[in-house]
CSV table of C-alpha atoms and ligand atoms in Angstrom, one decimal:
chain,number,residue,atom,x,y,z
G,23,MET,CA,305.2,57.2,141.5
G,24,ARG,CA,305.7,60.8,142.5
G,25,SER,CA,304.9,61.4,146.1
G,26,ASP,CA,303.7,64.9,145.4
G,27,GLU,CA,300.9,63.4,143.2
G,28,LEU,CA,299.6,61.0,145.8
G,29,PRO,CA,296.2,62.0,147.0
G,30,LEU,CA,297.1,62.9,150.6
G,31,SER,CA,300.7,64.0,149.8
G,32,ARG,CA,299.8,67.0,147.7
G,33,ALA,CA,299.9,69.8,150.4
G,34,VAL,CA,300.7,73.2,148.9
G,35,VAL,CA,299.8,75.5,151.8
G,36,ASP,CA,302.8,76.9,153.7
G,37,ARG,CA,302.6,75.3,157.1
G,38,GLY,CA,303.8,78.5,158.8
G,39,ALA,CA,305.7,76.9,161.6
G,40,HIS,CA,307.1,80.3,162.7
G,41,LEU,CA,303.5,81.5,163.2
G,42,ARG,CA,302.5,78.9,165.8
G,43,ASP,CA,301.9,81.0,168.8
G,44,GLU,CA,299.0,82.6,170.7
G,45,HIS,CA,299.7,86.0,169.3
G,46,HIS,CA,299.4,85.0,165.7
G,47,LEU,CA,296.5,82.6,166.4
G,48,ALA,CA,294.5,85.4,168.0
G,49,ALA,CA,295.2,87.7,165.0
G,50,PHE,CA,294.1,85.0,162.5
G,51,LEU,CA,290.9,84.4,164.6
G,52,ALA,CA,290.2,88.2,164.2
G,53,THR,CA,290.8,88.3,160.5
G,54,SER,CA,287.8,88.1,158.2
G,55,THR,CA,289.6,86.3,155.4
G,56,THR,CA,290.6,83.4,157.7
G,57,ARG,CA,289.1,80.1,156.6
G,58,VAL,CA,288.4,77.1,158.9
G,59,VAL,CA,288.3,73.4,158.3
G,60,LEU,CA,286.0,71.8,160.9
G,61,VAL,CA,287.2,68.3,161.9
G,62,ARG,CA,285.2,65.8,163.9
G,63,GLU,CA,286.2,62.2,164.6
G,64,GLY,CA,288.5,62.0,161.6
G,65,ARG,CA,286.1,63.6,159.2
G,66,VAL,CA,285.5,67.0,157.6
G,67,PRO,CA,282.5,68.6,156.0
G,68,VAL,CA,282.0,68.2,152.3
G,69,ASP,CA,279.1,69.4,150.1
G,70,GLY,CA,277.0,67.5,147.7
G,71,THR,CA,279.7,67.7,145.0
G,72,GLY,CA,282.4,66.4,147.4
G,73,ALA,CA,284.1,69.8,147.7
G,74,LEU,CA,285.5,70.7,151.1
G,75,VAL,CA,283.3,73.2,153.0
G,76,LEU,CA,285.5,76.0,154.5
G,77,SER,CA,283.9,78.1,157.2
G,78,THR,CA,284.5,81.6,158.4
G,79,VAL,CA,285.7,81.9,162.0
G,80,ALA,CA,282.3,83.2,163.1
G,81,ASP,CA,280.5,80.3,161.4
G,82,ALA,CA,282.9,77.8,162.8
G,83,ARG,CA,282.5,79.1,166.3
G,84,ALA,CA,278.7,79.0,166.0
G,85,THR,CA,278.9,75.4,164.7
G,86,SER,CA,281.3,74.1,167.4
G,87,GLY,CA,279.7,75.8,170.3
G,88,ARG,CA,283.2,76.2,171.8
G,89,THR,CA,284.6,79.5,172.9
G,90,ASP,CA,288.0,78.5,174.3
G,91,GLU,CA,291.1,78.5,172.1
G,92,ASP,CA,292.1,74.9,172.8
G,93,PRO,CA,290.5,73.3,169.8
G,94,TRP,CA,292.1,75.6,167.2
G,95,LEU,CA,294.9,74.3,164.9
G,96,LEU,CA,297.0,76.5,162.6
G,97,LEU,CA,297.2,74.6,159.4
G,98,GLY,CA,299.1,77.2,157.4
G,99,VAL,CA,299.0,80.3,155.3
G,100,ASP,CA,298.6,80.6,151.6
G,101,ASP,CA,298.2,83.7,149.4
G,102,GLU,CA,297.7,85.8,152.6
G,103,ILE,CA,294.8,83.6,153.8
G,104,ALA,CA,295.3,81.8,157.1
G,105,TYR,CA,293.8,78.3,157.3
G,106,LEU,CA,292.8,77.0,160.7
G,107,GLY,CA,291.4,73.7,161.9
G,108,LEU,CA,288.7,73.6,164.5
G,109,ARG,CA,288.1,70.4,166.5
G,110,VAL,CA,284.4,69.7,166.9
G,111,ALA,CA,283.3,67.4,169.7
G,112,GLY,CA,281.8,64.1,168.4
G,113,SER,CA,278.1,63.5,168.6
G,114,PRO,CA,275.9,60.5,167.9
G,115,ASP,CA,273.7,62.6,165.7
G,116,GLU,CA,275.4,62.9,162.3
G,117,THR,CA,273.8,66.3,161.5
G,118,THR,CA,274.0,68.4,164.7
G,119,ASP,CA,277.5,69.7,164.1
G,120,LEU,CA,277.4,70.4,160.4
G,121,PRO,CA,278.3,73.9,159.3
G,122,ARG,CA,275.4,76.2,158.6
G,123,GLU,CA,274.3,75.9,155.0
G,124,GLY,CA,273.6,78.6,152.6
G,125,SER,CA,274.6,81.6,154.7
G,126,PRO,CA,276.1,84.6,152.9
G,127,ALA,CA,279.5,83.7,154.5
G,128,ASP,CA,279.3,80.2,153.3
G,129,ARG,CA,278.6,81.3,149.7
G,130,LEU,CA,281.5,83.7,150.0
G,131,VAL,CA,283.8,80.8,151.0
G,132,HIS,CA,282.6,78.8,148.0
G,133,ALA,CA,283.3,81.8,145.7
G,134,THR,CA,286.8,82.1,147.1
G,135,THR,CA,287.4,78.4,146.6
G,136,ALA,CA,286.3,78.5,143.0
G,137,SER,CA,288.5,81.4,142.1
G,138,THR,CA,291.5,79.9,143.9
G,139,HIS,CA,291.0,76.7,141.9
G,140,ALA,CA,290.7,78.5,138.6
G,141,ALA,CA,294.0,80.2,139.2
G,142,SER,CA,295.9,77.1,140.4
G,143,SER,CA,297.6,74.3,138.6
G,144,ARG,CA,296.1,72.4,135.7
G,145,SER,CA,295.5,69.3,137.7
G,146,ASP,CA,293.2,71.3,140.0
G,147,GLU,CA,291.1,72.8,137.3
G,148,GLN,CA,288.8,69.8,137.0
G,149,HIS,CA,287.9,70.4,140.7
G,150,ALA,CA,286.8,74.0,140.2
G,151,HIS,CA,283.6,74.6,141.9
G,152,HIS,CA,280.7,75.3,139.6
G,153,ALA,CA,278.0,73.2,141.3
G,154,PRO,CA,274.4,74.5,141.7
G,155,PRO,CA,273.5,75.9,145.1
G,156,ALA,CA,271.4,72.9,146.0
G,157,ALA,CA,274.3,70.5,145.6
G,158,ARG,CA,276.4,72.8,147.9
G,159,GLU,CA,273.9,72.6,150.7
G,160,ALA,CA,273.8,68.8,151.1
G,161,VAL,CA,276.7,69.0,153.6
G,162,ARG,CA,278.0,65.8,155.2
G,163,TRP,CA,281.0,64.5,157.2
G,164,ALA,CA,283.5,62.5,155.1
G,165,SER,CA,286.9,60.9,155.8
G,166,PRO,CA,289.9,62.0,153.6
G,167,ARG,CA,290.3,58.2,153.0
G,168,GLU,CA,287.1,58.4,151.1
G,169,ILE,CA,287.3,61.9,149.4
G,170,GLY,CA,291.1,62.5,149.3
G,171,ALA,CA,291.7,61.6,145.7
G,172,ALA,CA,288.9,63.9,144.5
G,173,LEU,CA,290.0,67.0,146.4
G,174,PRO,CA,292.2,69.7,144.9
G,175,ALA,CA,295.8,69.7,146.2
G,176,ARG,CA,295.3,72.6,148.6
G,177,ASP,CA,292.2,71.1,150.3
G,178,ALA,CA,293.7,67.6,150.4
G,179,GLY,CA,296.7,68.9,152.3
G,180,LEU,CA,294.6,71.0,154.7
G,181,VAL,CA,292.3,68.1,155.5
G,182,THR,CA,295.1,65.6,156.0
G,183,THR,CA,296.9,67.8,158.5
G,184,ALA,CA,293.7,68.7,160.3
G,185,VAL,CA,292.6,65.1,160.7
G,186,ALA,CA,296.1,64.0,161.8
G,187,LEU,CA,296.4,66.7,164.4
G,188,ASP,CA,292.9,66.1,165.7
G,189,ALA,CA,293.5,62.4,166.1
G,190,TRP,CA,296.7,63.2,168.1
G,191,HIS,CA,294.9,65.6,170.5
G,192,GLU,CA,292.1,63.1,170.9
G,193,ARG,CA,294.4,60.3,171.9
G,194,HIS,CA,296.9,62.3,174.0
G,195,PRO,CA,295.0,64.3,176.6
G,196,ARG,CA,297.5,63.5,179.5
G,197,CYS,CA,301.2,63.9,180.0
G,198,PRO,CA,303.1,60.6,179.0
G,199,ARG,CA,305.7,61.3,181.8
G,200,CYS,CA,303.6,62.0,184.8
G,201,GLY,CA,300.0,61.4,183.8
G,202,GLY,CA,299.1,65.0,184.6
G,203,PRO,CA,296.7,67.1,182.5
G,204,THR,CA,298.1,69.0,179.5
G,205,ARG,CA,297.1,72.2,177.8
G,206,VAL,CA,297.3,73.0,174.1
G,207,THR,CA,300.0,75.6,173.1
G,208,GLN,CA,301.7,76.7,169.9
G,209,ALA,CA,298.5,77.0,167.9
G,210,GLY,CA,297.6,73.3,168.3
G,211,TRP,CA,301.1,71.8,167.7
G,212,VAL,CA,302.2,71.2,171.2
G,213,ARG,CA,300.6,69.9,174.5
G,214,ALA,CA,302.4,71.1,177.6
G,215,CYS,CA,302.0,69.4,181.0
G,216,THR,CA,300.5,71.6,183.6
G,217,VAL,CA,302.3,69.7,186.4
G,218,ASP,CA,306.0,69.2,185.2
G,219,GLY,CA,306.0,71.6,182.3
G,220,SER,CA,307.2,69.0,179.7
G,221,GLU,CA,306.2,69.6,176.1
G,222,HIS,CA,304.8,66.9,173.9
G,223,TYR,CA,304.6,66.9,170.1
G,224,PRO,CA,302.3,65.3,167.5
G,225,ARG,CA,303.3,61.7,166.8
G,226,THR,CA,303.7,60.1,163.4
G,227,ASP,CA,304.2,56.3,163.1
G,228,PRO,CA,306.2,55.1,160.1
G,229,ALA,CA,304.7,52.1,158.3
G,230,VAL,CA,306.2,50.3,155.3
G,231,ILE,CA,304.2,49.2,152.4
G,232,MET,CA,305.7,47.2,149.5
G,233,ALA,CA,305.2,45.9,146.0
G,234,VAL,CA,307.0,42.6,146.1
G,235,LEU,CA,308.0,41.4,142.7
G,236,ASP,CA,309.4,38.0,141.6
G,237,ALA,CA,311.9,37.3,138.8
G,238,ASP,CA,309.0,37.0,136.3
G,239,ASP,CA,307.8,40.5,137.4
G,240,ARG,CA,304.7,39.0,139.1
G,241,LEU,CA,303.2,41.0,142.0
G,242,LEU,CA,302.6,39.6,145.5
G,243,LEU,CA,299.2,40.7,147.0
G,244,GLY,CA,297.6,39.6,150.2
G,245,HIS,CA,294.2,39.4,151.8
G,246,ALA,CA,294.0,40.3,155.5
G,247,ARG,CA,291.7,38.3,157.8
G,248,ALA,CA,290.0,41.5,158.9
G,249,TRP,CA,289.1,42.7,155.4
G,250,ALA,CA,286.0,42.3,153.3
G,251,PRO,CA,286.0,39.2,151.0
G,252,ALA,CA,288.0,39.6,147.8
G,253,ARG,CA,289.9,42.7,149.1
G,254,TYR,CA,293.5,42.4,148.1
G,255,SER,CA,296.4,44.8,148.6
G,256,THR,CA,300.2,45.1,148.9
G,257,LEU,CA,301.7,43.9,152.2
G,258,ALA,CA,302.3,46.5,154.9
G,259,GLY,CA,303.3,46.8,158.5
G,260,PHE,CA,304.6,49.2,161.2
G,261,VAL,CA,308.3,49.8,161.6
G,262,GLU,CA,309.4,48.5,165.0
G,263,PRO,CA,311.8,50.3,167.4
G,264,GLY,CA,315.4,49.7,166.5
G,265,GLU,CA,314.6,48.8,162.9
G,266,SER,CA,315.5,50.4,159.5
G,267,LEU,CA,312.8,50.8,156.9
G,268,GLU,CA,314.4,48.2,154.7
G,269,HIS,CA,314.6,45.7,157.5
G,270,ALA,CA,310.9,46.3,158.3
G,271,VAL,CA,310.1,45.5,154.6
G,272,ARG,CA,311.9,42.2,154.7
G,273,ARG,CA,310.6,41.2,158.1
G,274,GLU,CA,307.0,42.0,157.4
G,275,VAL,CA,307.0,40.1,154.1
G,276,ALA,CA,308.7,37.1,155.7
G,277,GLU,CA,306.3,37.1,158.7
G,278,GLU,CA,303.2,37.4,156.6
G,279,THR,CA,304.0,35.3,153.6
G,280,GLY,CA,307.3,33.4,154.1
G,281,VAL,CA,308.7,35.1,151.0
G,282,VAL,CA,312.4,36.2,151.3
G,283,VAL,CA,313.1,39.7,149.9
G,284,GLY,CA,316.5,40.9,148.7
G,285,ASP,CA,316.8,44.4,147.2
G,286,VAL,CA,314.5,47.1,148.5
G,287,THR,CA,314.0,50.4,146.7
G,288,TYR,CA,312.2,53.5,148.0
G,289,ALA,CA,309.2,54.4,145.9
G,290,GLY,CA,307.4,57.3,147.7
G,291,SER,CA,305.4,58.2,150.9
G,292,GLN,CA,302.0,59.4,151.9
G,293,PRO,CA,300.6,60.6,155.3
G,294,TRP,CA,297.8,58.3,156.4
G,295,PRO,CA,296.3,59.9,159.5
G,296,PHE,CA,294.0,57.0,160.5
G,297,PRO,CA,295.1,57.8,163.1
G,298,ALA,CA,298.8,58.5,162.8
G,299,SER,CA,300.7,56.7,160.1
G,300,LEU,CA,303.2,57.8,157.5
G,301,MET,CA,303.1,55.1,154.7
G,302,VAL,CA,306.6,54.7,153.2
G,303,ALA,CA,306.4,52.7,150.0
G,304,PHE,CA,309.0,50.4,148.5
G,305,VAL,CA,309.6,47.9,145.7
G,306,GLY,CA,311.1,44.7,147.0
G,307,ARG,CA,312.7,42.0,144.9
G,308,ALA,CA,311.7,38.5,146.0
G,309,LEU,CA,314.5,35.8,146.3
G,310,THR,CA,311.9,33.1,146.8
G,311,THR,CA,308.3,32.5,145.6
G,312,ASP,CA,306.8,29.9,147.9
G,313,VAL,CA,304.0,31.5,149.8
G,314,GLN,CA,303.0,30.4,153.3
G,315,VAL,CA,300.7,32.9,155.0
G,316,ASP,CA,300.8,33.5,158.7
G,317,GLY,CA,297.1,33.0,159.0
G,318,VAL,CA,296.9,35.6,161.7
G,319,GLU,CA,297.1,38.9,159.9
G,320,VAL,CA,297.3,37.7,156.3
G,321,GLU,CA,294.8,35.0,155.4
G,322,LEU,CA,295.6,34.6,151.7
G,323,ALA,CA,298.5,35.8,149.5
G,324,ARG,CA,299.4,35.0,145.9
G,325,TRP,CA,301.4,36.1,142.9
G,326,PHE,CA,299.7,37.9,140.0
G,327,THR,CA,300.8,38.6,136.5
G,328,ARG,CA,299.3,41.8,135.0
G,329,ASP,CA,296.8,39.7,133.0
G,330,GLU,CA,295.8,37.7,135.9
G,331,LEU,CA,295.2,40.7,138.1
G,332,ALA,CA,293.2,42.5,135.4
G,333,ARG,CA,291.0,39.5,134.8
G,334,ALA,CA,290.4,39.0,138.6
G,335,ILE,CA,289.4,42.6,139.1
G,336,VAL,CA,287.1,42.6,136.1
G,337,ASP,CA,285.5,39.4,137.3
G,338,GLY,CA,285.1,40.7,140.8
G,339,HIS,CA,287.4,38.1,142.4
G,340,VAL,CA,289.8,40.8,143.5
G,341,ILE,CA,288.8,44.3,144.9
G,342,PRO,CA,291.9,46.6,144.7
G,343,PRO,CA,292.7,49.2,147.4
G,344,SER,CA,291.0,52.6,147.3
G,345,SER,CA,292.3,55.3,145.0
G,346,SER,CA,293.3,57.4,147.9
G,347,SER,CA,295.9,54.8,149.1
G,348,ILE,CA,299.5,54.5,148.3
G,349,ALA,CA,298.9,50.8,147.8
G,350,ARG,CA,296.8,51.6,144.8
G,351,ALA,CA,299.6,53.8,143.4
G,352,LEU,CA,302.2,51.0,144.0
G,353,ILE,CA,300.0,48.5,142.1
G,354,GLU,CA,299.2,50.9,139.2
G,355,ASP,CA,302.9,51.7,138.9
G,356,TRP,CA,303.6,48.0,138.4
G,357,PHE,CA,300.5,47.5,136.3
G,358,GLY,CA,301.6,50.3,133.9
G,359,GLY,CA,298.4,52.4,134.3
G,360,PRO,CA,295.0,52.6,135.9
G,361,LEU,CA,293.5,49.3,137.0
G,362,PRO,CA,290.4,48.2,135.1
G,363,HIS,CA,286.9,48.4,136.7
G,364,THR,CA,284.9,45.4,137.7
G,365,THR,CA,282.0,44.3,135.6
G,366,ALA,CA,280.7,42.1,138.5
G,367,THR,CA,277.6,43.1,140.4
G,368,PHE,CA,277.7,42.6,144.1
N,429,ZN,ZN1,303.8,65.8,183.2
C-alpha cells in the first residue's frame, strides 16, 4: 500500500506551522477567502452528495454562536486560501448547528470547491462537485470514518486534522501537571496552563495493526467481542510505554490469538482520530498456526485463504472493515485487489 493513497492519509494542504499565532489567526479571520470546516463531536457537515461543506468565517460564526477565539483551529494554507476549523458545541438536536444552507456565501464556497477539484490531480476529478442545488442543501453531520474514502484529498486531510484537534481539546481542558485551567494558544495547537504557564500539545497515540500471514500465505483475521456479528478484521492494539512497534505487533498477536510472529515489515500508516490514534500497519510472518483466542478482546480468529475469504464475504459470513480503514487496505493488499461485495441480504 501507499500511505499517501489511504483515505485519511492524503493531506495536501500545507499545515503552515509557522503561521500558528494570534496575529496570523486574526488576519485569516478577517480575510474573505478563508474557508472554515465546522467540527462537532467528531463530525463535519457534508451535503447530500457527501461533499464537505466549507463555510465563510461569517457563516461559521453565525452557525456556532461563539464570538471568542478559543474554538478556532488553523488547519493550513493552500493556494493562498487559509483553512480554519471551528469547534461547535454539541447539542442533542442534530440539526440546530448545521451550517446555513443555500446562502450566497455557501454557493460561492461550492463553486470554489468545484473549480479547485477540476484543477487538481486525476484521482480527485471524480469528486468534482456538479450536484444539483437540492442535493447540496441536505446538509448533515458525518464522521470521516464514514465519508473519508469518498472525499477528495484536500478535504480528507482537512477533516482528519480538524476532528483530531477537536477531540484533543475536548478531552484536555485542564493542565495535566497542576489541574489548573488552560487557555488555547498558537491557533489551536497548544493549551497553556493559566496557573503554572506550562504548555501542552496535541496527543497522538500509536497503535499497530497487522496482516499476519502463515507459510501458506493465509491471512489471520479476528472478530472482537464488541463488534457486530460477522465483522472480521486484522488484529490491532495500542503500543505500550517502553515498547517498539515491532514488539507491540508480536505481543498483540500472541495475546489475542496465541500465534507467534517472527519477521515484521512496515506497510504504511494512517491517522485515525477516533479520538487520537495513528494506525501503523505491518505485515507479520507467523511462526506458528495454532489459534487460541483470549476470549476477552478477541472472541474468534481464524486463517483464511483468498478463496475462503472471498466466499465468506459473498455469502455474508464475513463483513470486512470499512473502506476508510487501513485494515481494509492491508487485507486488499494481501488479497491482490478490491474485496468482493456480499450477495447476502441482512
Ligand atoms: Zn498547570
